[in-house]
Amino acid sequence: MRRWIVVRPPGLPVSFRLGARVPAVLLALTLVTLAGMVLNVGYGEYPISPPDVVRTVLGIEAGDGNYGFIVNTLRLPRVLVAFAVGVALAVAGAILQGITRNPLAAPEIVGVNAGAGLAAVTLIVALPAVSVAYLPFAAFGGALVVATLVYLISWKGGGASPIRLILVGIGFAAMATALTTIMITFGEIYAVQQALVWLSGSVYARGWAELFALLPWLALFLPLAFAGARQLNALNLGDDVARSLGGRVELQRLSLIVVCVALAGAAVATAGAIGFVGLMAPHIARRLVGPSHEGLIPVAAMTGGMLVVLADLVGRAAFSPIEIPCGLITSAIGAPYFLYLLYRSRNL
Amino acid sequence: MATLKTEDLSLSYDGERVIRELSLEIPPGRITAIVGPNGCGKSTLLKGMARLLKPKGGSVYLDGEAIAKMPTKEVAKRLGILSQGPVAPEGLTVRELVAQGRYPHQSWFQQWSREDERISARALKITGMTAFADRPLDTLSGGQRQRAWIAMALAQDTEILLLDEPTTFLDMAHQLEVLHLLERLNAEEDRTILMVVHDLNHAARYAHHIVAIAAGRVFTSGSPAAVVTPDVLREVFNVEADIVPDPRTGAPLCIPHGLSSAAPQKVG
């Protein structure tokens, strides 16, 4: 049973509805995420107990004078970057799965990751003279260029149909990945190693600067994603139904793709290609609150943030002192999950 | 009452001209059935009339206004269409689907008004789907699913309702269930219904007005008695048939008994 909570402030021409389970699910996910964050910040060569972590973050003097520096300068921004990146990837994935009506779609599909990867590796390997400070810009630019090309080439007869988007996207991703591989094969060894770490996706050494570079993108595009929930619900019923309901399908799809690319591009620029979060998070969210996007988008966002925070924790703790990039952890979980989804969709 | 008509409408599908300079007026407040052989362009015509296809020539007029020039949301408040075989996302409940019908009446601030709630509940009730409201569509039978989609179209609350083969893939009982529902919507709510129907006997039994399409043009139109004749069956469908009155309703009942010897009609 899935009922709704309806909000209608008396006397105002305003009304909203939300799946009844959404608030409880969101609260539970938030609690898990917060717990994961506290553990993540506390874990390390210099362990800090959870209560001390909380105290230090809140600015209350705790046991050791070093806590302030370790928590607030080193570990907290990193965990917040992990969360923000997860949120962005998950919402981008939810949007893309909505507009393509394909539960297996992910930001990777429209070439975002491959474009960002190619641009970043080009910068690292082929242009070693350029400062790595430009890496996020190059990655974002690469994501944008490839996504735009995919959209333009998918355009046919007055529209870019979902299936064309997916096929062209896969083609472009393969091409960009091939070019990236060439670059890695012939590149100078030190640069290649650096590029590989970036490609696998990691929040290693990310600080406040990276967080503050990412936040404006979230502040601008997350509200747009939430505002697009109704359009996504209509598009999810197919182009003909959406059109007959009075939706301006092509315009809506284009603007939603822009939101998706901006979010995924910003995430990839910040932390590299953290794979499968954009695929898994919307799925888990759909299982929890159903396919209506009013609830799906916020729940997917929180799930994505949670996944990356936990993946980073696992990556740091599993083979300590060796640190595994969180992108490898999400891929290790995501790839079998993807196979499971394929298997299940075969039975539909 | 809302009126719908086409003037010299030409439509293409996959680059091929399917409908040629077709002019047609849909009688308001009645049930009209479009019939014709496979590939004659009847589904294309329906899509064109609902502005889902852009005309290559001519226009569709809704209440005297060219539909292509109207804001699409405005059209959606007056005209609803149920295409063939729509697919809902996995796990979507009937209630959520029907609520989607309110889309053209909503805005960013007004996403679920009392009226939305009232009209959706009514659509569920009319279609007999209230008991299934919280069931995901993928757990329902074909007939229930079709009723759920009709309920969505009803929630759109339009005077004109277009349906593309609303009874395909349904067994006989479910076919009658859907047709009776449409009959009631027309009789009790004065909705203008235009449907593409495969079964000529269903058209004769449930429609007030029949339009026979052949090779992208209106072959003939009129009352069931005027359209369902041996001549029309021979010319349009290439079958020889006896027409007898339905013993219950008196509507013409067609009993095909052979292929006509005339050369098969060229389509397109």
Coordinates of C-alpha atoms in Angstrom, one line a residue:
Chain A
M1 CA 0.0 0.0 0.0
R2 CA 1.3 3.4 -1.0
R3 CA -0.7 6.3 0.1
W4 CA 0.0 10.0 0.0
I5 CA 0.7 12.8 2.3
V6 CA -1.1 15.9 1.0
V7 CA -0.1 19.4 1.9
R8 CA -2.6 22.2 1.3
P9 CA -2.0 25.2 3.5
P10 CA -5.4 26.8 4.1
G11 CA -6.2 29.9 2.2
L12 CA -3.3 29.5 -0.2
P13 CA -3.6 28.3 -3.8
V14 CA -0.8 25.9 -3.1
S15 CA -0.8 22.1 -2.9
F16 CA 1.6 19.2 -2.9
R17 CA 1.6 15.5 -2.4
L18 CA 4.2 13.0 -1.5
G19 CA 4.3 9.3 -1.0
A20 CA 3.5 8.6 2.7
R21 CA 6.6 6.6 3.2
V22 CA 9.0 9.2 1.9
P23 CA 9.6 11.1 5.1
A24 CA 10.3 8.0 7.2
V25 CA 12.6 6.5 4.5
L26 CA 14.4 9.8 4.1
L27 CA 14.9 10.1 7.9
A28 CA 16.3 6.6 8.1
L29 CA 18.7 7.1 5.2
T30 CA 19.8 10.4 6.8
L31 CA 20.6 8.7 10.1
V32 CA 22.6 6.0 8.4
T33 CA 24.4 8.6 6.3
L34 CA 25.2 10.6 9.4
A35 CA 26.5 7.6 11.2
G36 CA 28.6 6.7 8.2
M37 CA 30.0 10.2 8.2
V38 CA 30.9 10.1 11.9
L39 CA 32.6 6.7 11.5
N40 CA 34.4 7.9 8.4
V41 CA 35.8 11.0 10.1
G42 CA 36.7 9.0 13.1
Y43 CA 38.5 6.3 11.2
G44 CA 42.2 6.6 10.3
E45 CA 45.8 6.4 11.4
Y46 CA 44.8 8.7 14.2
P47 CA 41.5 7.2 15.4
I48 CA 38.9 9.4 17.1
S49 CA 35.9 8.1 18.9
P50 CA 32.5 8.9 17.5
P51 CA 31.4 11.2 20.4
D52 CA 34.7 13.1 20.1
V53 CA 34.0 13.5 16.3
V54 CA 30.6 15.0 17.0
R55 CA 32.0 17.3 19.7
T56 CA 34.8 18.5 17.5
V57 CA 32.5 19.2 14.5
L58 CA 30.2 21.1 16.8
G59 CA 33.2 23.2 18.0
I60 CA 33.1 21.8 21.6
E61 CA 36.6 21.3 23.0
A62 CA 37.4 17.5 23.0
G63 CA 40.2 15.6 24.6
D64 CA 43.1 16.2 22.2
G65 CA 44.2 19.6 20.8
N66 CA 44.9 17.9 17.4
Y67 CA 41.3 16.9 16.9
G68 CA 40.3 20.2 15.5
F69 CA 42.8 20.1 12.7
I70 CA 42.3 16.4 11.9
V71 CA 38.6 16.5 11.8
N72 CA 37.7 19.9 10.5
T73 CA 40.6 20.4 8.1
L74 CA 41.4 17.0 6.9
R75 CA 38.6 14.5 7.2
L76 CA 35.3 16.4 7.4
P77 CA 35.6 18.2 4.0
R78 CA 36.5 14.9 2.4
V79 CA 33.5 13.1 3.7
L80 CA 31.2 16.0 2.7
V81 CA 32.7 16.0 -0.8
A82 CA 31.9 12.2 -0.9
F83 CA 28.3 12.9 0.2
A84 CA 27.8 15.8 -2.3
V85 CA 29.3 13.8 -5.2
G86 CA 27.0 10.9 -4.4
V87 CA 24.0 13.2 -4.3
A88 CA 24.8 14.7 -7.6
L89 CA 25.4 11.4 -9.3
A90 CA 22.3 9.8 -7.9
V91 CA 20.0 12.7 -9.0
A92 CA 21.6 12.7 -12.4
G93 CA 20.9 9.0 -12.7
A94 CA 17.3 9.3 -11.5
I95 CA 16.7 12.0 -14.2
L96 CA 18.3 9.9 -16.9
Q97 CA 16.4 6.8 -16.0
G98 CA 13.2 8.8 -16.0
I99 CA 13.7 10.4 -19.4
T100 CA 15.0 7.3 -21.1
R101 CA 12.4 5.1 -19.4
N102 CA 15.3 2.7 -19.0
P103 CA 16.0 1.4 -15.5
L104 CA 19.5 0.5 -16.7
A105 CA 20.5 4.0 -17.8
A106 CA 23.0 6.0 -15.9
P107 CA 24.9 9.3 -16.5
E108 CA 27.6 7.1 -18.1
I109 CA 25.1 6.5 -20.9
V110 CA 25.0 10.1 -22.2
G111 CA 28.8 10.0 -22.3
V112 CA 29.4 12.2 -19.2
N113 CA 31.9 10.0 -17.6
A114 CA 33.7 9.0 -20.8
G115 CA 34.0 12.6 -21.9
A116 CA 35.2 13.8 -18.6
G117 CA 37.7 10.9 -18.4
L118 CA 39.1 11.6 -21.8
A119 CA 39.5 15.3 -21.1
A120 CA 41.1 14.7 -17.8
V121 CA 43.5 12.0 -19.0
T122 CA 44.4 14.2 -22.0
L123 CA 45.3 16.9 -19.6
I124 CA 47.3 14.7 -17.3
V125 CA 49.1 12.6 -19.9
A126 CA 49.4 14.7 -23.0
L127 CA 49.7 18.1 -21.5
P128 CA 51.8 17.6 -18.4
A129 CA 52.9 21.3 -18.4
V130 CA 49.3 22.4 -17.6
S131 CA 48.6 22.7 -13.8
V132 CA 46.3 20.0 -12.4
A133 CA 44.3 22.8 -11.0
Y134 CA 42.6 22.9 -14.4
L135 CA 41.6 19.3 -14.1
P136 CA 38.0 19.8 -12.9
F137 CA 37.4 22.4 -15.7
A138 CA 38.8 20.0 -18.3
A139 CA 36.7 17.2 -17.0
F140 CA 33.5 19.3 -16.9
G141 CA 34.2 20.6 -20.4
G142 CA 34.8 17.0 -21.7
A143 CA 31.5 15.8 -20.1
L144 CA 29.6 18.7 -21.6
V145 CA 31.1 18.4 -25.1
V146 CA 30.4 14.6 -25.3
A147 CA 26.9 14.9 -23.9
T148 CA 26.1 17.7 -26.4
L149 CA 27.4 15.6 -29.3
V150 CA 25.4 12.6 -28.1
Y151 CA 22.2 14.7 -27.9
L152 CA 22.7 16.4 -31.3
I153 CA 23.5 13.1 -33.1
S154 CA 20.5 11.4 -31.5
W155 CA 18.3 14.2 -32.9
K156 CA 16.1 13.0 -35.8
G157 CA 12.8 14.1 -37.2
G158 CA 12.1 16.7 -34.5
G159 CA 13.2 14.8 -31.5
A160 CA 15.9 12.8 -29.7
S161 CA 14.2 9.5 -28.9
P162 CA 15.3 7.7 -25.7
I163 CA 16.5 4.6 -27.5
R164 CA 18.6 6.7 -29.9
L165 CA 20.1 8.6 -26.9
I166 CA 21.1 5.3 -25.3
L167 CA 22.6 3.8 -28.4
V168 CA 24.5 6.9 -29.5
G169 CA 25.6 7.4 -25.9
I170 CA 27.0 3.9 -25.7
G171 CA 28.8 4.4 -29.0
F172 CA 30.4 7.7 -27.9
A173 CA 31.4 6.2 -24.5
A174 CA 33.2 3.4 -26.3
M175 CA 35.0 5.8 -28.6
A176 CA 36.0 8.1 -25.7
T177 CA 37.1 5.2 -23.6
A178 CA 39.2 3.8 -26.5
L179 CA 41.0 7.2 -26.9
T180 CA 41.5 7.3 -23.2
T181 CA 43.1 3.8 -23.3
I182 CA 45.4 4.9 -26.2
M183 CA 46.5 7.8 -24.1
I184 CA 47.2 5.5 -21.1
T185 CA 49.0 2.9 -23.2
F186 CA 51.5 5.4 -24.7
G187 CA 51.7 7.9 -21.8
E188 CA 54.5 8.5 -19.5
I189 CA 54.3 6.1 -16.5
Y190 CA 54.0 8.6 -13.7
A191 CA 51.4 10.6 -15.4
V192 CA 49.5 7.4 -16.3
Q193 CA 49.4 6.3 -12.7
Q194 CA 48.0 9.6 -11.7
A195 CA 45.4 9.4 -14.5
L196 CA 44.4 5.9 -13.5
V197 CA 43.7 7.0 -9.9
W198 CA 41.6 9.8 -11.2
L199 CA 39.7 7.5 -13.6
S200 CA 38.7 5.1 -10.9
G201 CA 37.1 7.9 -8.9
S202 CA 38.3 8.9 -5.4
V203 CA 37.7 11.6 -2.9
Y204 CA 41.3 11.3 -1.6
A205 CA 42.7 14.6 -0.4
R206 CA 39.6 16.6 -1.3
G207 CA 39.2 19.6 0.9
W208 CA 37.0 22.6 1.5
A209 CA 38.1 24.2 -1.8
E210 CA 36.8 21.3 -3.8
L211 CA 33.6 21.2 -1.7
F212 CA 32.9 24.9 -2.3
A213 CA 33.6 24.6 -6.0
L214 CA 30.9 21.8 -6.1
L215 CA 28.3 23.3 -3.9
P216 CA 27.1 26.1 -6.3
W217 CA 26.3 23.4 -8.9
L218 CA 24.2 21.5 -6.4
A219 CA 22.5 24.7 -5.2
L220 CA 21.5 25.6 -8.7
F221 CA 20.6 22.3 -10.3
L222 CA 19.2 20.2 -7.4
P223 CA 16.1 22.5 -7.1
L224 CA 15.7 22.3 -10.8
A225 CA 15.7 18.6 -10.6
F226 CA 13.1 18.6 -7.9
A227 CA 11.0 21.0 -9.9
G228 CA 11.2 18.6 -12.8
A229 CA 9.6 15.8 -10.9
R230 CA 6.1 16.2 -12.4
Q231 CA 7.6 16.4 -15.9
L232 CA 9.6 13.2 -15.2
N233 CA 6.5 11.5 -14.1
A234 CA 4.7 12.3 -17.3
L235 CA 7.7 11.5 -19.5
N236 CA 8.0 8.2 -17.7
L237 CA 4.7 7.1 -19.3
G238 CA 6.1 7.5 -22.8
D239 CA 6.3 10.3 -25.3
D240 CA 2.8 9.9 -26.7
V241 CA 1.2 10.0 -23.2
A242 CA 3.3 12.9 -22.0
R243 CA 2.4 14.8 -25.2
S244 CA -1.3 14.1 -24.9
L245 CA -1.1 15.3 -21.3
G246 CA 0.1 18.6 -22.6
G247 CA 3.8 18.2 -22.0
R248 CA 6.3 19.9 -24.3
V249 CA 8.3 16.7 -24.5
E250 CA 11.4 17.8 -26.4
L251 CA 11.9 21.0 -24.4
Q252 CA 11.4 19.2 -21.1
R253 CA 13.7 16.4 -22.1
L254 CA 16.4 18.8 -23.2
S255 CA 16.3 20.8 -20.0
L256 CA 16.3 17.7 -17.9
I257 CA 19.4 16.5 -19.8
V258 CA 21.1 19.8 -19.1
V259 CA 20.4 19.4 -15.4
C260 CA 21.6 15.8 -15.5
V261 CA 24.8 16.7 -17.3
A262 CA 25.5 19.6 -15.0
L263 CA 25.2 17.5 -11.9
A264 CA 27.1 14.5 -13.2
G265 CA 29.7 16.7 -14.8
A266 CA 30.3 18.6 -11.6
A267 CA 30.5 15.4 -9.6
V268 CA 32.9 13.7 -12.1
A269 CA 35.1 16.9 -12.2
T270 CA 35.3 16.8 -8.4
A271 CA 36.0 13.2 -7.7
G272 CA 36.6 11.4 -11.0
A273 CA 34.4 8.7 -12.4
I274 CA 32.8 7.1 -9.4
G275 CA 30.9 4.4 -11.2
F276 CA 27.5 2.9 -10.7
V277 CA 26.2 5.3 -8.1
G278 CA 23.9 6.9 -10.7
L279 CA 22.6 3.5 -11.6
M280 CA 22.2 2.0 -8.1
A281 CA 20.9 4.9 -6.0
P282 CA 17.7 5.5 -8.1
H283 CA 17.0 1.8 -8.1
I284 CA 17.3 1.4 -4.4
A285 CA 15.1 4.5 -4.0
R286 CA 12.5 3.2 -6.4
R287 CA 12.3 0.0 -4.3
L288 CA 11.8 2.1 -1.2
V289 CA 9.3 4.7 -2.3
G290 CA 8.0 3.7 -5.7
P291 CA 8.5 5.4 -9.1
S292 CA 6.9 8.8 -8.5
H293 CA 9.6 11.4 -8.8
E294 CA 8.4 13.8 -6.1
G295 CA 9.6 11.2 -3.6
L296 CA 12.1 9.3 -5.7
I297 CA 14.5 12.2 -6.4
P298 CA 15.1 13.2 -2.7
V299 CA 15.4 9.6 -1.6
A300 CA 17.7 8.8 -4.5
A301 CA 19.8 11.8 -3.6
M302 CA 20.2 10.7 0.0
T303 CA 20.9 7.1 -1.0
G304 CA 23.6 8.2 -3.4
G305 CA 25.3 10.4 -0.8
M306 CA 25.1 7.5 1.7
L307 CA 26.6 5.0 -0.8
V308 CA 29.7 7.1 -1.6
V309 CA 30.2 8.0 2.1
L310 CA 30.1 4.3 3.0
A311 CA 32.2 3.2 0.0
D312 CA 34.8 5.7 1.0
L313 CA 34.8 4.3 4.6
V314 CA 35.1 0.7 3.3
G315 CA 37.8 1.7 0.9
R316 CA 39.9 3.2 3.7
A317 CA 39.2 0.5 6.2
A318 CA 39.2 -2.7 4.2
F319 CA 42.9 -3.1 3.3
S320 CA 44.3 -0.5 5.7
P321 CA 46.9 1.0 5.5
I322 CA 46.4 0.7 1.7
E323 CA 43.5 3.0 0.6
I324 CA 41.2 1.7 -2.1
P325 CA 39.5 4.6 -4.2
C326 CA 35.8 4.7 -3.3
G327 CA 35.1 4.4 -7.1
L328 CA 36.5 0.9 -7.1
I329 CA 34.3 0.0 -4.1
T330 CA 31.1 1.3 -5.8
S331 CA 32.0 -0.5 -9.0
A332 CA 32.7 -3.7 -7.1
I333 CA 29.2 -3.5 -5.7
G334 CA 27.6 -1.9 -8.7
A335 CA 28.7 -4.3 -11.4
P336 CA 27.1 -7.4 -9.9
Y337 CA 24.0 -5.2 -9.1
F338 CA 23.9 -4.3 -12.7
L339 CA 24.0 -7.9 -13.8
Y340 CA 21.3 -8.7 -11.3
L341 CA 19.1 -6.0 -12.8
L342 CA 19.8 -7.3 -16.3
Y343 CA 18.8 -10.8 -15.1
R344 CA 15.6 -9.5 -13.5
S345 CA 14.6 -7.3 -16.5
R346 CA 14.9 -10.4 -18.6
N347 CA 12.1 -12.0 -16.6
L348 CA 9.8 -9.1 -17.0
Chain B
M1 CA -20.1 21.3 -26.7
A2 CA -16.5 20.8 -28.0
T3 CA -16.1 20.2 -31.7
L4 CA -13.3 18.4 -33.5
K5 CA -12.8 18.4 -37.3
T6 CA -10.1 18.1 -39.9
E7 CA -9.7 20.0 -43.1
D8 CA -7.6 18.7 -46.0
L9 CA -5.4 16.9 -43.4
S10 CA -2.4 15.1 -44.7
L11 CA -0.2 13.0 -42.5
S12 CA 3.0 11.0 -43.0
Y13 CA 4.4 8.2 -41.0
D14 CA 8.0 7.1 -41.4
G15 CA 8.3 9.4 -44.4
E16 CA 5.4 7.8 -46.2
R17 CA 2.2 9.7 -46.9
V18 CA -0.5 7.8 -45.0
I19 CA -3.5 10.3 -44.8
R20 CA -4.3 12.3 -47.9
E21 CA -6.3 15.6 -47.7
L22 CA -8.8 14.2 -45.4
S23 CA -11.7 16.3 -44.2
L24 CA -13.8 14.9 -41.3
E25 CA -16.2 16.3 -38.8
I26 CA -16.7 14.4 -35.5
P27 CA -20.3 14.7 -34.3
P28 CA -20.2 16.2 -30.8
G29 CA -21.6 14.2 -27.9
R30 CA -21.7 11.0 -29.8
I31 CA -19.6 7.9 -30.2
T32 CA -17.8 7.7 -33.5
A33 CA -15.9 4.7 -34.7
I34 CA -13.1 4.7 -37.3
V35 CA -12.9 1.5 -39.2
G36 CA -10.7 0.2 -42.0
P37 CA -8.3 -2.5 -43.1
N38 CA -4.8 -2.8 -41.6
G39 CA -2.5 -0.1 -42.9
C40 CA -5.3 2.2 -44.1
G41 CA -4.0 5.0 -41.8
K42 CA -6.7 5.0 -39.1
S43 CA -4.3 5.0 -36.1
T44 CA -2.2 7.7 -37.8
L45 CA -5.4 9.8 -38.4
L46 CA -6.2 9.5 -34.7
K47 CA -2.7 10.6 -33.6
G48 CA -2.9 13.5 -36.1
M49 CA -6.2 14.6 -34.7
A50 CA -4.7 14.6 -31.2
R51 CA -1.7 16.7 -32.4
L52 CA 0.7 13.8 -31.6
L53 CA 1.8 13.9 -35.3
K54 CA 2.5 17.1 -37.2
P55 CA 0.4 17.5 -40.3
K56 CA 2.1 17.6 -43.7
G57 CA -0.8 19.7 -44.9
G58 CA -4.2 20.9 -43.8
S59 CA -5.3 21.4 -40.2
V60 CA -7.1 19.9 -37.2
Y61 CA -9.6 22.3 -35.6
L62 CA -10.7 22.0 -32.0
D63 CA -13.6 24.3 -31.2
G64 CA -12.9 26.1 -34.5
E65 CA -9.2 26.8 -33.5
A66 CA -6.3 25.3 -35.4
I67 CA -4.9 22.8 -32.9
A68 CA -1.3 23.3 -34.0
K69 CA -1.5 26.9 -33.0
M70 CA -2.9 26.3 -29.5
P71 CA -0.8 25.8 -26.4
T72 CA -0.5 22.1 -26.0
K73 CA -1.6 22.3 -22.3
E74 CA -4.8 24.0 -23.4
V75 CA -5.5 21.2 -25.9
A76 CA -4.9 18.7 -23.1
K77 CA -7.7 20.2 -21.0
R78 CA -10.2 19.6 -23.8
L79 CA -9.0 16.6 -25.7
G80 CA -7.6 13.4 -24.3
I81 CA -6.1 10.4 -26.2
L82 CA -5.3 6.9 -25.2
S83 CA -2.8 5.4 -27.6
Q84 CA -2.4 1.7 -28.2
G85 CA -0.5 -0.4 -25.7
P86 CA 0.9 2.3 -23.4
V87 CA 3.4 1.0 -20.9
A88 CA 3.6 2.2 -17.3
P89 CA 6.9 2.1 -15.3
E90 CA 7.4 -0.9 -13.1
G91 CA 5.7 -0.5 -9.7
L92 CA 3.5 2.4 -10.6
T93 CA 0.1 2.1 -8.8
V94 CA -3.2 2.7 -10.4
R95 CA -3.8 5.7 -8.1
E96 CA -0.5 7.2 -9.2
L97 CA -1.2 6.6 -12.9
V98 CA -4.7 8.1 -12.6
A99 CA -3.3 11.2 -10.8
Q100 CA -1.1 11.8 -13.9
G101 CA -4.2 12.6 -15.8
R102 CA -4.5 15.8 -13.8
Y103 CA -1.2 17.0 -15.3
P104 CA -2.6 19.6 -17.6
H105 CA -4.7 21.1 -14.8
Q106 CA -1.7 21.5 -12.4
S107 CA 1.1 23.9 -12.0
W108 CA 4.3 24.1 -9.9
F109 CA 2.4 25.5 -6.9
Q110 CA -0.8 23.6 -7.4
Q111 CA 0.2 20.0 -7.6
W112 CA -2.6 18.3 -5.9
S113 CA -5.7 20.4 -5.4
R114 CA -9.0 19.3 -3.9
E115 CA -10.4 19.2 -7.4
D116 CA -7.6 17.0 -8.6
E117 CA -8.4 14.6 -5.8
R118 CA -12.1 14.7 -6.4
I119 CA -11.9 14.1 -10.2
S120 CA -9.3 11.3 -9.8
A121 CA -11.4 9.5 -7.2
R122 CA -14.4 9.8 -9.6
A123 CA -12.4 8.4 -12.5
L124 CA -11.4 5.5 -10.4
K125 CA -15.0 4.9 -9.3
I126 CA -16.5 5.2 -12.8
T127 CA -14.1 2.6 -14.2
G128 CA -14.6 0.4 -11.2
M129 CA -10.9 0.6 -10.2
T130 CA -11.3 2.1 -6.7
A131 CA -10.6 -1.3 -5.1
F132 CA -7.4 -1.7 -7.2
A133 CA -6.2 1.8 -6.5
D134 CA -3.1 0.8 -4.5
R135 CA -2.1 -2.1 -6.7
P136 CA 0.9 -1.7 -9.1
L137 CA -0.3 -1.9 -12.7
D138 CA 2.0 -4.8 -13.5
T139 CA 0.0 -7.0 -11.1
L140 CA -3.3 -6.5 -12.9
S141 CA -5.0 -8.3 -15.7
G142 CA -5.1 -6.9 -19.2
G143 CA -8.7 -5.7 -18.8
Q144 CA -8.1 -4.0 -15.5
R145 CA -4.9 -2.4 -16.8
Q146 CA -6.8 -1.0 -19.8
R147 CA -9.5 0.4 -17.4
A148 CA -6.8 2.0 -15.3
W149 CA -5.5 3.8 -18.4
I150 CA -9.0 4.9 -19.4
A151 CA -9.4 6.2 -15.8
M152 CA -6.2 8.2 -16.3
A153 CA -7.7 9.7 -19.5
L154 CA -10.9 10.4 -17.6
A155 CA -9.1 12.2 -14.9
Q156 CA -7.8 14.5 -17.6
D157 CA -11.5 15.6 -17.6
T158 CA -11.8 16.4 -21.3
E159 CA -15.0 16.7 -23.3
I160 CA -13.4 14.8 -26.2
L161 CA -11.8 11.4 -25.7
L162 CA -9.9 9.6 -28.4
L163 CA -9.1 5.9 -28.1
D164 CA -6.9 3.8 -30.4
E165 CA -8.2 0.2 -30.4
P166 CA -9.2 0.2 -26.7
T167 CA -10.1 -3.5 -26.9
T168 CA -7.1 -5.1 -28.5
F169 CA -5.4 -7.9 -26.6
L170 CA -8.5 -8.3 -24.4
D171 CA -10.6 -11.4 -24.1
M172 CA -14.3 -11.1 -25.0
A173 CA -15.6 -10.3 -21.5
H174 CA -13.0 -7.6 -21.1
Q175 CA -13.8 -6.2 -24.5
L176 CA -17.4 -5.8 -23.6
E177 CA -16.5 -4.3 -20.2
V178 CA -14.5 -1.6 -21.9
L179 CA -17.1 -0.9 -24.6
H180 CA -19.9 -0.7 -22.0
L181 CA -17.8 1.7 -20.0
L182 CA -17.3 4.0 -23.1
E183 CA -21.1 3.8 -23.8
R184 CA -21.9 4.9 -20.3
L185 CA -19.3 7.7 -20.4
N186 CA -21.0 9.0 -23.5
A187 CA -24.6 8.6 -22.3
E188 CA -24.2 9.8 -18.7
E189 CA -21.4 12.4 -19.1
D190 CA -22.0 13.6 -22.7
R191 CA -18.4 12.9 -23.6
T192 CA -17.6 12.9 -27.3
I193 CA -15.8 9.6 -28.1
L194 CA -13.8 8.9 -31.1
M195 CA -12.3 5.4 -31.3
V196 CA -10.4 3.3 -33.8
V197 CA -12.1 -0.1 -33.7
H198 CA -10.9 -3.3 -35.3
D199 CA -14.1 -5.3 -34.9
L200 CA -16.8 -4.0 -37.3
N201 CA -19.6 -5.5 -35.2
H202 CA -18.4 -3.6 -32.2
A203 CA -18.4 -0.4 -34.2
A204 CA -21.9 -1.2 -35.4
R205 CA -23.2 -2.0 -32.0
Y206 CA -21.6 0.8 -29.9
A207 CA -21.0 3.7 -32.2
H208 CA -23.6 6.2 -33.4
H209 CA -21.5 7.2 -36.3
I210 CA -18.9 5.2 -38.4
V211 CA -16.2 6.5 -40.6
A212 CA -14.7 4.0 -43.0
I213 CA -11.1 4.8 -44.1
A214 CA -9.5 3.2 -47.1
A215 CA -6.0 4.1 -48.4
G216 CA -5.8 7.2 -46.4
R217 CA -9.1 8.7 -47.4
V218 CA -12.7 8.7 -46.1
F219 CA -14.4 6.0 -48.1
T220 CA -17.8 6.7 -46.5
S221 CA -19.3 7.8 -43.2
G222 CA -22.6 7.8 -41.6
S223 CA -24.9 5.7 -39.3
P224 CA -24.0 2.1 -38.8
A225 CA -26.9 1.1 -41.1
A226 CA -25.5 3.3 -43.8
V227 CA -21.9 2.2 -43.5
V228 CA -22.0 -1.5 -42.7
T229 CA -23.3 -2.7 -46.0
P230 CA -22.1 -5.5 -48.4
D231 CA -20.8 -2.9 -50.8
V232 CA -18.6 -1.1 -48.2
L233 CA -17.3 -4.4 -46.9
R234 CA -16.3 -5.5 -50.5
E235 CA -14.7 -2.1 -51.4
V236 CA -13.0 -1.3 -48.1
F237 CA -12.2 -4.7 -46.5
N238 CA -12.2 -7.0 -49.6
V239 CA -14.6 -9.4 -48.1
E240 CA -18.0 -10.7 -49.1
A241 CA -20.4 -10.6 -46.2
D242 CA -24.0 -11.0 -45.3
I243 CA -25.4 -8.3 -43.2
V244 CA -28.2 -9.3 -40.9
P245 CA -29.9 -7.2 -38.1
D246 CA -28.7 -8.0 -34.6
P247 CA -31.7 -9.8 -33.0
R248 CA -31.3 -7.7 -29.8
T249 CA -30.5 -4.2 -31.0
G250 CA -31.3 -4.2 -34.7
A251 CA -27.8 -2.9 -35.4
P252 CA -26.3 -4.3 -38.6
L253 CA -24.3 -7.5 -37.9
C254 CA -21.7 -8.6 -40.4
I255 CA -21.0 -12.2 -41.2
P256 CA -18.1 -12.5 -43.7
H257 CA -18.2 -15.6 -45.9
G258 CA -15.4 -15.1 -48.4
L259 CA -12.7 -12.9 -49.9
S260 CA -14.0 -10.6 -52.6
S261 CA -12.7 -11.3 -56.1
A262 CA -11.8 -7.7 -56.7
A263 CA -8.1 -7.0 -56.8
P264 CA -6.6 -6.2 -53.4
Q265 CA -6.6 -2.5 -52.7
K266 CA -3.3 -0.6 -53.0
V267 CA -2.4 0.9 -49.8
G268 CA -0.3 4.1 -49.5

